Coordinates of C-alpha atoms and ligand atoms in Angstrom, one line a residue:
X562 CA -3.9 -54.8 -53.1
X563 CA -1.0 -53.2 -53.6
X564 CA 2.3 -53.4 -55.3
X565 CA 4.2 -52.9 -52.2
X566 CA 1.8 -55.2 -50.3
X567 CA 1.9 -58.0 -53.0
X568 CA 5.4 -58.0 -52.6
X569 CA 5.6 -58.4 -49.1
X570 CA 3.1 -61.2 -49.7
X571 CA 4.8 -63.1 -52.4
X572 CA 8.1 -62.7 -50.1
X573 CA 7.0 -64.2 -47.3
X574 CA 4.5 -67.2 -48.9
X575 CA 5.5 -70.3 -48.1
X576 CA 6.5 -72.5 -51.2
X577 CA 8.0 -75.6 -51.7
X578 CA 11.5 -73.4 -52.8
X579 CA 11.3 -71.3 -50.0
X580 CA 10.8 -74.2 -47.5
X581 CA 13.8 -76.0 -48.9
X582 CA 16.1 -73.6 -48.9
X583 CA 15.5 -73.0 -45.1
X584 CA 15.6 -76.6 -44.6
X585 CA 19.2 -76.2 -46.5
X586 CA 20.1 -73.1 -43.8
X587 CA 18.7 -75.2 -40.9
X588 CA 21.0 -78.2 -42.2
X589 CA 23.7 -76.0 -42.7
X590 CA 23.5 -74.3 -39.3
X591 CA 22.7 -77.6 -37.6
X592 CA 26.4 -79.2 -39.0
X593 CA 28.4 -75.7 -38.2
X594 CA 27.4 -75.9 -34.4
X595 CA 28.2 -79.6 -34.3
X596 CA 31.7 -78.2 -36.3
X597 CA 32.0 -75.2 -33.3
X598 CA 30.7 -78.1 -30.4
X599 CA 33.3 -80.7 -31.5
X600 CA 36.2 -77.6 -32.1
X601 CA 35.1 -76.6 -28.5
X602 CA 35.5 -80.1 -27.0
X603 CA 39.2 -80.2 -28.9
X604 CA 40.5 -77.1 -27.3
X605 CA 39.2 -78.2 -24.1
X606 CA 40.7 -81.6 -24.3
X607 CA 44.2 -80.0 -24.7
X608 CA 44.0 -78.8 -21.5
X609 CA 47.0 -80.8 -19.5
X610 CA 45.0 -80.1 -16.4
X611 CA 49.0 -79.0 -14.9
X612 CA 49.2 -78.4 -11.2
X613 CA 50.0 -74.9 -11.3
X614 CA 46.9 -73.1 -13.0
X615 CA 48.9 -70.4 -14.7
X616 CA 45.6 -69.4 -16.6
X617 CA 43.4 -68.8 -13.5
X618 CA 46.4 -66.9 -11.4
X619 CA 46.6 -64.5 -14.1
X620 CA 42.8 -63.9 -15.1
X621 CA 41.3 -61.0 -12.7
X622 CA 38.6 -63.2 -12.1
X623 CA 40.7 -66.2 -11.1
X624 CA 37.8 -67.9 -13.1
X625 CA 38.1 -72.0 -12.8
X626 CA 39.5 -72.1 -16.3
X627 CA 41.0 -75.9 -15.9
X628 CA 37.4 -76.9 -14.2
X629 CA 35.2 -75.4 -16.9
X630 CA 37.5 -76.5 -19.7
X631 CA 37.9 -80.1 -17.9
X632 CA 33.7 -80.1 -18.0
X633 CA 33.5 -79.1 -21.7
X634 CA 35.7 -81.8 -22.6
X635 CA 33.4 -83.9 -21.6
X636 CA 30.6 -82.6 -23.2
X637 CA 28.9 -81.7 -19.6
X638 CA 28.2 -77.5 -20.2
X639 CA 25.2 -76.9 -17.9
X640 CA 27.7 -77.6 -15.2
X641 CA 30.3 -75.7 -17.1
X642 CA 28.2 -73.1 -17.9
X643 CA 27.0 -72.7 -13.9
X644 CA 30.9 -73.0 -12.4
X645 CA 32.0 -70.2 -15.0
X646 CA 29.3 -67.9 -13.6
X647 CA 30.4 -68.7 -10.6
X648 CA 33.1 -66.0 -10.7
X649 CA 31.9 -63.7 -13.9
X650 CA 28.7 -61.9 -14.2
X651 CA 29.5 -61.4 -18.0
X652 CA 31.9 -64.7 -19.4
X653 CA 30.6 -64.3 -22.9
X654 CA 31.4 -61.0 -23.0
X655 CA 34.9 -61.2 -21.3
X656 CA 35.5 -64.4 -23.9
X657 CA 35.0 -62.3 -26.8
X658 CA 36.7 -58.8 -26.1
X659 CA 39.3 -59.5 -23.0
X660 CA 43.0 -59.5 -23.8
X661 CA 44.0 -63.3 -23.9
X662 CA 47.0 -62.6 -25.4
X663 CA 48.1 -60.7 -21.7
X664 CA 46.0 -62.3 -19.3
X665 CA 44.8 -66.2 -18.9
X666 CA 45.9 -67.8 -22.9
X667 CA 49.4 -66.0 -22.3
X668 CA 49.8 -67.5 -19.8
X669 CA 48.8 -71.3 -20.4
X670 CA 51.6 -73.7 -19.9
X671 CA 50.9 -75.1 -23.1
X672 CA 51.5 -71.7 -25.3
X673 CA 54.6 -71.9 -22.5
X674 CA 56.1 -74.6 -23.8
X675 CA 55.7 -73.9 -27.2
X676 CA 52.4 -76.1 -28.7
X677 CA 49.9 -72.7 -28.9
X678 CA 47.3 -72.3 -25.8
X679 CA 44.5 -73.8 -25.2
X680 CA 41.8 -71.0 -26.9
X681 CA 40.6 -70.1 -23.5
X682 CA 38.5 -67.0 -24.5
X683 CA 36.8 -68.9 -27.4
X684 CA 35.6 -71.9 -25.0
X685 CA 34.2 -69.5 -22.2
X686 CA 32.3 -67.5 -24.8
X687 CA 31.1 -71.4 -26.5
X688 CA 29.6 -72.3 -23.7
X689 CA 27.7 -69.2 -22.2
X690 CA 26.2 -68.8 -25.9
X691 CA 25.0 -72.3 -26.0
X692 CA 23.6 -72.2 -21.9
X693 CA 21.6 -68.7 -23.4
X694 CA 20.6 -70.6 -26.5
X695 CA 19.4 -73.5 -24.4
X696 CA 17.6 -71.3 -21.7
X697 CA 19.7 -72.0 -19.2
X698 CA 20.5 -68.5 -18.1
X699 CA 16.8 -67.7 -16.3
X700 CA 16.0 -64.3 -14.4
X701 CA 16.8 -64.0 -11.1
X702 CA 13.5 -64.6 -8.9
X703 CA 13.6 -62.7 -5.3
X704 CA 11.6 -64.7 -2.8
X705 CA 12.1 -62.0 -0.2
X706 CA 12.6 -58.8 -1.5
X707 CA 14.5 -56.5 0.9
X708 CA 13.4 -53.1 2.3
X709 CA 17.3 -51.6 1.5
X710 CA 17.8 -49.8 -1.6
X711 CA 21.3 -49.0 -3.5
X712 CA 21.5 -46.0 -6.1
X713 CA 24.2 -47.4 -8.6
X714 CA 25.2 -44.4 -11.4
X715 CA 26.5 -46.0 -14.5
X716 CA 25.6 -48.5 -16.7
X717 CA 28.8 -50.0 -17.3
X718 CA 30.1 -53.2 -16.6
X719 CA 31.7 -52.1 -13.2
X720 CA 28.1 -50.9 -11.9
X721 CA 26.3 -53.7 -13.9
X722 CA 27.9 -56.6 -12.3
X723 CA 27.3 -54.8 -8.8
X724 CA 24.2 -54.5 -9.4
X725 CA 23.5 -58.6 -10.5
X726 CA 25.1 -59.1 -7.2
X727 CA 23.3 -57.0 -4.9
X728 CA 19.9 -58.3 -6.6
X729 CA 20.6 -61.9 -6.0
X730 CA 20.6 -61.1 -1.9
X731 CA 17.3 -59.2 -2.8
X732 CA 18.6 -55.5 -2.4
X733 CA 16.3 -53.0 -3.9
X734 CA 18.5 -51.5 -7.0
X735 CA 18.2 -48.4 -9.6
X736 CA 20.7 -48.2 -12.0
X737 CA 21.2 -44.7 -12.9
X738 CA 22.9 -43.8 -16.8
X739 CA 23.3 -40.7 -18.8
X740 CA 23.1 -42.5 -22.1
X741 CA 19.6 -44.0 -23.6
X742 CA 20.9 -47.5 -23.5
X743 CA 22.9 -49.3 -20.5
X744 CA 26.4 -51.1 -21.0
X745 CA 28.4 -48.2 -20.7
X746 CA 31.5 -48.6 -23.0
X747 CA 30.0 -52.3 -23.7
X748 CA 27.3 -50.5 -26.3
X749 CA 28.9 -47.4 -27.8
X750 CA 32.7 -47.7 -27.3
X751 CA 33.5 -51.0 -28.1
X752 CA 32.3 -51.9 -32.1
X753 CA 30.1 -54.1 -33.4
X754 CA 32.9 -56.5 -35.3
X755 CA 34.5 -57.5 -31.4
X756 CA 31.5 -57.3 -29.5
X757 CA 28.1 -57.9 -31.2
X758 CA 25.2 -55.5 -29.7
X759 CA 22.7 -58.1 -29.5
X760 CA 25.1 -59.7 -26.6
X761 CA 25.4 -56.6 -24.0
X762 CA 21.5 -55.9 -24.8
X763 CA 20.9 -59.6 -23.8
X764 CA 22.7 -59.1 -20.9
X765 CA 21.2 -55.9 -19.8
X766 CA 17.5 -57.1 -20.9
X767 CA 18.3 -60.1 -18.0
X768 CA 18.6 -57.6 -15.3
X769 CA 15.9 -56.0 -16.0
X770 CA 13.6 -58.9 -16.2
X771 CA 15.4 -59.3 -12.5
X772 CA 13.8 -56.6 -11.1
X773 CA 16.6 -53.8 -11.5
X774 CA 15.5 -50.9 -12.7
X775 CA 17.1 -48.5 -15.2
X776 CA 16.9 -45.2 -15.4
X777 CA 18.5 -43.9 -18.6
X778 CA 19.1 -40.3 -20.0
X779 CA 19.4 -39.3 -16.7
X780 CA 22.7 -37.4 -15.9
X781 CA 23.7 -36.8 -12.1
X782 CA 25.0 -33.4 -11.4
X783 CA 22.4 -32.2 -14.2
X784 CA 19.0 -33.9 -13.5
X785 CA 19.8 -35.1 -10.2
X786 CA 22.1 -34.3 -7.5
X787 CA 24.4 -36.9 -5.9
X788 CA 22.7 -35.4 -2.7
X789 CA 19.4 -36.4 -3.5
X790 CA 19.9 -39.8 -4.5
X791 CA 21.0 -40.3 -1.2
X792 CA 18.3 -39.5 0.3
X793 CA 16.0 -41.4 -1.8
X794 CA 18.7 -44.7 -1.3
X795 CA 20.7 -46.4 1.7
X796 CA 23.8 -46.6 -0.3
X797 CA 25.2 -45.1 -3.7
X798 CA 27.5 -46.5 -5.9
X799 CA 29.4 -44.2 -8.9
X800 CA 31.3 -46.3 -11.3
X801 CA 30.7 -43.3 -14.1
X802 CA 34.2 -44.7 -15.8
X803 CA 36.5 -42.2 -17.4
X804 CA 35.1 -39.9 -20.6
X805 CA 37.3 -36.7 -21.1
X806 CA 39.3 -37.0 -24.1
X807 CA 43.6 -36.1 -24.4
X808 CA 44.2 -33.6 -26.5
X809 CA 47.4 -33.0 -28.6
X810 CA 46.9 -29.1 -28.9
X811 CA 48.8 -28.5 -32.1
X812 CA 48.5 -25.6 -34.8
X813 CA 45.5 -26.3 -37.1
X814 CA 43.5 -28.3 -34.3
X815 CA 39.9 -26.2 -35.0
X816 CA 39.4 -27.3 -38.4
X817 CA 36.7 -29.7 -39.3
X818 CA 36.6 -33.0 -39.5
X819 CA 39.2 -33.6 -36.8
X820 CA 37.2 -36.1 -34.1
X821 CA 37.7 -37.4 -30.6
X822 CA 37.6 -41.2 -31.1
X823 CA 34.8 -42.0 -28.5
X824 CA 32.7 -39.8 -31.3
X825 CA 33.6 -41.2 -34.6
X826 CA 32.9 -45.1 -32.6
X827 CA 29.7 -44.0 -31.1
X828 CA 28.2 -42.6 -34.3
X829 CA 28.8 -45.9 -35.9
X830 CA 27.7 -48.5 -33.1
X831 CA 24.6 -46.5 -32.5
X832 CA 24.2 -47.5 -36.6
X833 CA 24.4 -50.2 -36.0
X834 CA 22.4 -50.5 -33.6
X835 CA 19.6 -49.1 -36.4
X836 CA 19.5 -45.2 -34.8
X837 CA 19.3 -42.4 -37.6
X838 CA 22.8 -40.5 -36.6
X839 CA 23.0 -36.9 -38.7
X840 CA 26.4 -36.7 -38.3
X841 CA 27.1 -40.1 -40.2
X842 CA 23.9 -40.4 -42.4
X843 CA 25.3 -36.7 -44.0
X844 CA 28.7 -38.3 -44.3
X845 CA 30.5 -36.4 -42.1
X846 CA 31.7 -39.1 -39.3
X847 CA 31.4 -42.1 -42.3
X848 CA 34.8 -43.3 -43.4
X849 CA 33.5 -44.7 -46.4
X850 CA 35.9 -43.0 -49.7
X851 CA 38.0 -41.4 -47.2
X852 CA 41.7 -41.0 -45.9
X853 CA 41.6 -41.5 -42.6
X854 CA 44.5 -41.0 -40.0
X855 CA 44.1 -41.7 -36.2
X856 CA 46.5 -41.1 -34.4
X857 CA 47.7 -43.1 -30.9
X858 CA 48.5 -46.4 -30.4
X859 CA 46.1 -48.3 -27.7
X860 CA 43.5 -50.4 -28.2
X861 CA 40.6 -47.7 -28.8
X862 CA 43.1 -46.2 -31.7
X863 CA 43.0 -50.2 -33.1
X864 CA 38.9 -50.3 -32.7
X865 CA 39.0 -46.7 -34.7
X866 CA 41.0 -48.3 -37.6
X867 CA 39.1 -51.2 -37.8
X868 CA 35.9 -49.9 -37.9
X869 CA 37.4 -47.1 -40.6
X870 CA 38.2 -50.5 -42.6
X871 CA 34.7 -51.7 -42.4
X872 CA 33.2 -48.5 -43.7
X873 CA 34.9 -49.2 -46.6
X874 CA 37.9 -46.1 -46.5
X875 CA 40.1 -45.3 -49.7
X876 CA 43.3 -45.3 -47.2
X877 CA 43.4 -46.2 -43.2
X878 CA 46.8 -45.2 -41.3
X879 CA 47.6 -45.1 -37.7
X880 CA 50.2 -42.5 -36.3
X881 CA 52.1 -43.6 -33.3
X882 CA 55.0 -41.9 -31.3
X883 CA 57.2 -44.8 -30.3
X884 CA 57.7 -48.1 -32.2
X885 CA 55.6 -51.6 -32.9
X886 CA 57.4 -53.0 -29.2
X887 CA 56.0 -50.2 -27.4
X888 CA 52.8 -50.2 -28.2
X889 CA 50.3 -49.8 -25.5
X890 CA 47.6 -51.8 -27.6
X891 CA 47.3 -55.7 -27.9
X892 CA 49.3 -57.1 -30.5
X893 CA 46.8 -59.2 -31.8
X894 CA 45.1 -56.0 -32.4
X895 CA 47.6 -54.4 -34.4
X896 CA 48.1 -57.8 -35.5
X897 CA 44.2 -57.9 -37.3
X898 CA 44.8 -54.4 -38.1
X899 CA 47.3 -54.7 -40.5
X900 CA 46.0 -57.9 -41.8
X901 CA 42.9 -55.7 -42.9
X902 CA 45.4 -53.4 -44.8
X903 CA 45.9 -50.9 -42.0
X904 CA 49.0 -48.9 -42.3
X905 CA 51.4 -48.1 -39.6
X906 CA 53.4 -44.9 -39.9
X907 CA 55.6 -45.7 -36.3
X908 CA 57.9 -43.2 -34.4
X909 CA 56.0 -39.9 -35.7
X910 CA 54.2 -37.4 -34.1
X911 CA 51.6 -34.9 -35.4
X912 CA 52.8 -31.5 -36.0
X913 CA 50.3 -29.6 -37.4
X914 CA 47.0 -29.8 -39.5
X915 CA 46.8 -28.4 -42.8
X916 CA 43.6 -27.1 -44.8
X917 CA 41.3 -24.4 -45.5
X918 CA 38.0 -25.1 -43.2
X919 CA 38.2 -28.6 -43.2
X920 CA 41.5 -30.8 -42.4
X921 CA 43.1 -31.8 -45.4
X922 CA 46.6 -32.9 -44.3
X923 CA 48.8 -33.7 -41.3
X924 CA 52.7 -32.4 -41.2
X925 CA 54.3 -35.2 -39.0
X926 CA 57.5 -35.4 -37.6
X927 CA 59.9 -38.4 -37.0
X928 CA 60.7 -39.6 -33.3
X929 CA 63.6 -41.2 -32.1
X930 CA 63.3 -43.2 -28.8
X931 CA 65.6 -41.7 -25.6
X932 CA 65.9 -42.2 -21.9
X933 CA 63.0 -44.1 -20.1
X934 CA 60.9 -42.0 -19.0
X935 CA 58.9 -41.4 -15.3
X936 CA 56.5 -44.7 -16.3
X937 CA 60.0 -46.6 -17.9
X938 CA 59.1 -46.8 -21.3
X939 CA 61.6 -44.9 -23.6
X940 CA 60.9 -41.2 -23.8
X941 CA 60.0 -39.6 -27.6
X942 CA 62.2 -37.1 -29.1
X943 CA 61.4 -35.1 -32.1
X944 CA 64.3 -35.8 -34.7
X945 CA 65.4 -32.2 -36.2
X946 CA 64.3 -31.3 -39.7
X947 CA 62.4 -34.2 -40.3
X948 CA 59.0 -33.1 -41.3
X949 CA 57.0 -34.4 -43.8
X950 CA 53.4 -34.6 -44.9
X951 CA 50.3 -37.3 -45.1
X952 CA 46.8 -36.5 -47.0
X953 CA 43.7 -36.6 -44.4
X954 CA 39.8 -36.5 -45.1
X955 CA 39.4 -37.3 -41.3
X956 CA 41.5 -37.2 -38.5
X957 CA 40.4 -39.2 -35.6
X958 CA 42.4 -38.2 -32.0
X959 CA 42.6 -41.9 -30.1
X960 CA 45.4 -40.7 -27.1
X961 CA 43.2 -42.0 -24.1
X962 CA 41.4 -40.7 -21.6
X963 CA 40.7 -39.1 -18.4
X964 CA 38.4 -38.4 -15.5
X965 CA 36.0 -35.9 -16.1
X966 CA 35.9 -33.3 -13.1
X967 CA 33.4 -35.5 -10.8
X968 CA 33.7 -32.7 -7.3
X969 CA 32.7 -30.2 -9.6
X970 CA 30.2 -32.2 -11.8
X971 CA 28.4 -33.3 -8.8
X972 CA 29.1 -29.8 -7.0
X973 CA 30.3 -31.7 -4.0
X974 CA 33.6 -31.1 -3.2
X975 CA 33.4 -33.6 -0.5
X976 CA 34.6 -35.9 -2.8
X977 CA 38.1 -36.5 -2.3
X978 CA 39.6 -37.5 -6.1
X979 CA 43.8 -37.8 -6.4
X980 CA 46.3 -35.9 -8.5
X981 CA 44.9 -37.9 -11.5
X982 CA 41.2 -37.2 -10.7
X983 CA 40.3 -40.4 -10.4
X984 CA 38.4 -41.0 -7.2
X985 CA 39.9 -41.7 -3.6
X986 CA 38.9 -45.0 -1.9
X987 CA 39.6 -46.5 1.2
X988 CA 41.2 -50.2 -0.5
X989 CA 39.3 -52.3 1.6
X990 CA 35.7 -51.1 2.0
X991 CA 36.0 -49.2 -1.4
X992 CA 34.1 -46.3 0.4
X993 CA 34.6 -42.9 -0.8
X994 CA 35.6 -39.9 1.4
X995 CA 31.0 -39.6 1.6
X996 CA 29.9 -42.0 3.9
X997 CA 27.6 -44.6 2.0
X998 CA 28.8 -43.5 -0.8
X999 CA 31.5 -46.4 -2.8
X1000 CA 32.9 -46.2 -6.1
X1001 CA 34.5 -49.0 -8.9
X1002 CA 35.7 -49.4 -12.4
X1003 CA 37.7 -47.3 -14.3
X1004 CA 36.4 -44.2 -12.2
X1005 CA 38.6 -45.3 -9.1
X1006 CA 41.3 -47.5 -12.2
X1007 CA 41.9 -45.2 -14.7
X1008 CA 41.2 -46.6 -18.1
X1009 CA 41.5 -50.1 -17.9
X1010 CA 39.5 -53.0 -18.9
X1011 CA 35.9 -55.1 -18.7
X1012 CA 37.3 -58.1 -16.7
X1013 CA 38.5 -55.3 -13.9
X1014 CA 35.1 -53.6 -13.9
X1015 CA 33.6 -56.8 -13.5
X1016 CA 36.2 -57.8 -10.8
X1017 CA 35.6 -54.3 -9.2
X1018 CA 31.9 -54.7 -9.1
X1019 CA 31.8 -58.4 -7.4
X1020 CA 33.8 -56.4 -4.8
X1021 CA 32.2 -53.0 -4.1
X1022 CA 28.8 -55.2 -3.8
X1023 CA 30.8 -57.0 -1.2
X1024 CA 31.7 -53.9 0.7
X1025 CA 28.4 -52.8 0.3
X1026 CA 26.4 -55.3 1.6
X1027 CA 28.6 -55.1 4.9
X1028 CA 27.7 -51.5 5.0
X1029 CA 24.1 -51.8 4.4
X1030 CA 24.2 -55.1 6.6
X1031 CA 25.7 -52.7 10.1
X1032 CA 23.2 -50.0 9.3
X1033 CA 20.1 -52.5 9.5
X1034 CA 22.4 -53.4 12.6
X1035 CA 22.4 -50.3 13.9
X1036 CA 18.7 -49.3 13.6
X1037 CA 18.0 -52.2 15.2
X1038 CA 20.3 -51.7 18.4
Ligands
FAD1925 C1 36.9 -47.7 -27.6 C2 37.2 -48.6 -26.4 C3 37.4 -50.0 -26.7 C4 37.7 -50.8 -25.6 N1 37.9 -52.1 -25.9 C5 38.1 -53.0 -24.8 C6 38.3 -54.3 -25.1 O1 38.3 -54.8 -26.2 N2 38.5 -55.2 -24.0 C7 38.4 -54.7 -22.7 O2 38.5 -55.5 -21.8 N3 38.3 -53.4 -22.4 C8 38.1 -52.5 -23.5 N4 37.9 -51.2 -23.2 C9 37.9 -50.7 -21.8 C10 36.5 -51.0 -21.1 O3 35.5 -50.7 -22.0 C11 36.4 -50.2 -19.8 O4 37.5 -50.5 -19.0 C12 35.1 -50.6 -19.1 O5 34.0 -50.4 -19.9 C13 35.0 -49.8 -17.8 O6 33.8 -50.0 -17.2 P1 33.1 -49.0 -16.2 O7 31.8 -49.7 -15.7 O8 34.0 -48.6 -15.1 O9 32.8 -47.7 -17.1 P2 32.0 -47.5 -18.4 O10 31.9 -48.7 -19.2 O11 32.6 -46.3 -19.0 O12 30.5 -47.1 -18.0 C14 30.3 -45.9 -17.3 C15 28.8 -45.5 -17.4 O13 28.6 -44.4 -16.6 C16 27.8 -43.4 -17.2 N5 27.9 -42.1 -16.6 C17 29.1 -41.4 -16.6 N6 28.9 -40.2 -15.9 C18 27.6 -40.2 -15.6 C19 26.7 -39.3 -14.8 N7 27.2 -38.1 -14.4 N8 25.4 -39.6 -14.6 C20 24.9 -40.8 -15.1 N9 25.7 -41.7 -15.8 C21 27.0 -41.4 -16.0 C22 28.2 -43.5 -18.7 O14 27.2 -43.1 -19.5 C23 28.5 -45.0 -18.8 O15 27.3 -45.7 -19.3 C24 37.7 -50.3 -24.3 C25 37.5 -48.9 -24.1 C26 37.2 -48.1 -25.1 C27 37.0 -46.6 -24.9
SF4_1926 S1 37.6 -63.5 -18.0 FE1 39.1 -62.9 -19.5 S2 41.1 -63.4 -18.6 FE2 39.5 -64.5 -17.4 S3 39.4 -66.6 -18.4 FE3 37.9 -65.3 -19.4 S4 38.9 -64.4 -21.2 FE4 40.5 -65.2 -19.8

């Protein structure tokens, strides 16, 4: 035998050590869930069950928060675990990564009145962990399967949850996706640390043992054309969300190692998601030794200086044009971030890169706040003569995005976008200007977030059911 295979034998035989110390990690992980159950039932209990559900009014799901909270107090989480999917195709996922702070927790009476809320996010995500870790969560089995198809292109959340809701009727559905994986921003925009992979590839693993299909690597306007998916389907659905990067065009801006965010955060989910990445295995997009500066001041600038933290940089700083209070990001965000030794250089503006091929340094200049501006918030103004200089190994650009070109990119300029690009729909049937043809997420949005994708997608598979529902009509007649 050898070496290598003795090894791997002596590893994994059992002995009386080796059985112990599992029995110890057993014990250990038995007492830490009864520590997270009993935690879970405390929060819950705090709940004053008020009149006014505050919480629900102001979560885009109007999820039952008082019911499911009322149900965990009392110990009673199939029945918890059913009511919250009630309203949320993805309540783990939405528990983990949605912004408490501004949506259902902010607005609990109880953080109201001054005694902290009730840690909404935590429970939801508790209790959809433990129905998956208790089987509860089982495929969905179609007695009748329907002779209607619906085309749905993109992976994301927005065209996910549509498509868990068309499936449960019995619709026919192919889900259409340009990366190799589904989940959209769910697997290679948000990171690891806020959302673990293994919980969007549950997710998506569920549909497919539904009966969706997934067609992946598959880019329409390049391998297919929007035109022939509708022949091949009785309704299409683009929730392709929003990709093309802002640019601050400033002197300096072709040297290397300057990165659109979406590019540094992919390399490093799809490592961790155990894929050989050239661009990071050669050091180029790794943080680790490095100064990095990212510049913007949302939440994907906060994800970029996080994950910079976890790759172990020498320095991490974030540039932002207006102060701390106008910050478009979460505060708990910038919160954790500076926890994690994340330095904020507020009220400065890039100016220009220095270095000789690669970036080396940024020349920033100091802001002042003015006049609001067209959107209200106060408008930046450069202060005069105020320049000065921070050392940068990488410069990552976070400034938000756009809408690609989607008339051009699906060579159909039937398809009536706005001003902004993002696509025209009528608001109630969420139709596009193509008949048959409906759109959702942050495609029709703008950049927003998973809980309005979600909330989207209940409602375009809505509107589309109608629509499939008088065509059926219609042949019949
Ligand atoms: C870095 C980052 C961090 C974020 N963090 C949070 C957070 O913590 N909390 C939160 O609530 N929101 C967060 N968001 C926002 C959230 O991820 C999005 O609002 C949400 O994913 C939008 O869903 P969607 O389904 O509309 O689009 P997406 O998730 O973008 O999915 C669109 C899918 O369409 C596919 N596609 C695009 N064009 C084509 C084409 N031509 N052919 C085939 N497929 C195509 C794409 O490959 C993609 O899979 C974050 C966003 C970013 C960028
Ligand atoms: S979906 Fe988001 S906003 Fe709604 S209850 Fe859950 S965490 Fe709160």
């Amino acid at each position: 035998m050898s070496d290598k295979m003795l090894k791997f034998v002596e590893v994994n035989q059992e002995t009386p050590e080796k059985r112990k110390a599992e029995k110890r990690v057993d014990d250990f992980q038995e007492i830490y869930n009864q520590f997270i159950n009993e935690k879970a039932k405390e929060q819950s209990s705090r709940c004053s069950q008020c009149g006014v559900p505050f919480c629900q009014i102001h979560c885009p799901l109007h999820n039952n928060i008082p019911d499911w909270l009322k149900l965990t107090a009392e110990g009673r989480l199939q029945e918890a675990n059913e009511l919250a999917h009630s309203t949320n195709n993805m309540p783990e996922i939405c528990g983990r990564i949605c912004p408490q702070d501004r949506l259902c927790e902010g607005n609990c009476v109880i953080e109201q009145s001054g005694h902290g809320t009730v840690t909404i996010g935590s429970v939801e995500k508790y209790i959809i962990d433990t129905a998956w870790e208790k089987g509860w969560i089982k495929p969905i089995k179609i007695e009748n399967e329907k002779n209607q198809s619906v085309g749905i292109i993109g992976a994301g959340p927005a065209g996910l949850a549509c498509a868990e809701e068309l499936r449960k009727l019995g619709y026919k559905i192919t889900v259409y996706d340009r990366y190799d994986r589904p989940g959209g921003l769910l697997i290679y925009g948000i990171p690891n640390f806020k959302l673990e992979k293994f919980v969007v590839e549950r997710r998506t693993n569920y549909l497919k043992d539904s009966g969706i299909k997934f067609k992946q690597d598959l880019e329409v306007g390049k391998d297919i054309t929007l035109e022939e998916l509708r022949e091949k389907h009785d309704a299409i659905l683009i929730a392709t969300g929003v990709y093309k990067p802002r640019e601050v065009n400033i002197p300096g801006s072709n040297l290397k190692n300057i990165f659109p965010a979406m590019e540094f955060l992919t390399a490093s989910n799809r490592k961790g998601l155990g894929d050989k990445v050239k661009n990071f295995d050669n050091g180029i997009l790794n943080a680790e030794n490095k100064n990095i500066v990212v510049v913007g001041g949302g939440d994907t600038a906060m994800d970029c200086v996080r994950t910079s933290v976890r790759q172990n940089a020498k320095s991490v700083k974030c540039v932002y044009r207006r102060d701390r209070k106008n910050m478009p990001g979460s505060a708990r965000e910038v919160y954790n971030a500076e926890e994690e030794g994340v330095e904020f250089i507020w009220l400065s503006n890039p100016k220009k890169y220095l270095g000789e091929d690669k970036v080396s340094s940024l020349i920033l200049e100091k802001i002042m706040l003015g006049m609001p501006d067209s959107s209200g918030r106060s408008r930046p103004e450069p202060v005069l003569n105020s320049d000065f200089e921070i050392k940068a190994d990488i410069v990552i650009k976070a400034l938000g995005f756009d809408p690609e070109d989607l008339p051009n990119l699906f060579n159909n300029n039937k398809l009536k976008v706005s001003n902004l690009g993002t696509i025209k729909i009528d608001l109630k049937t969420m139709e596009t200007s193509i008949k048959g043809v409906f759109a959702a997420g942050d495609i029709v949005r703008g950049a927003s977030l998973v809980v309005w994708a979600i909330k989207d997608g209940r409602d375009v598979a809505q509107s589309i059911i109608n629509y499939l529902k008088s065509i059926e009509k219609q042949k019949v007649a």
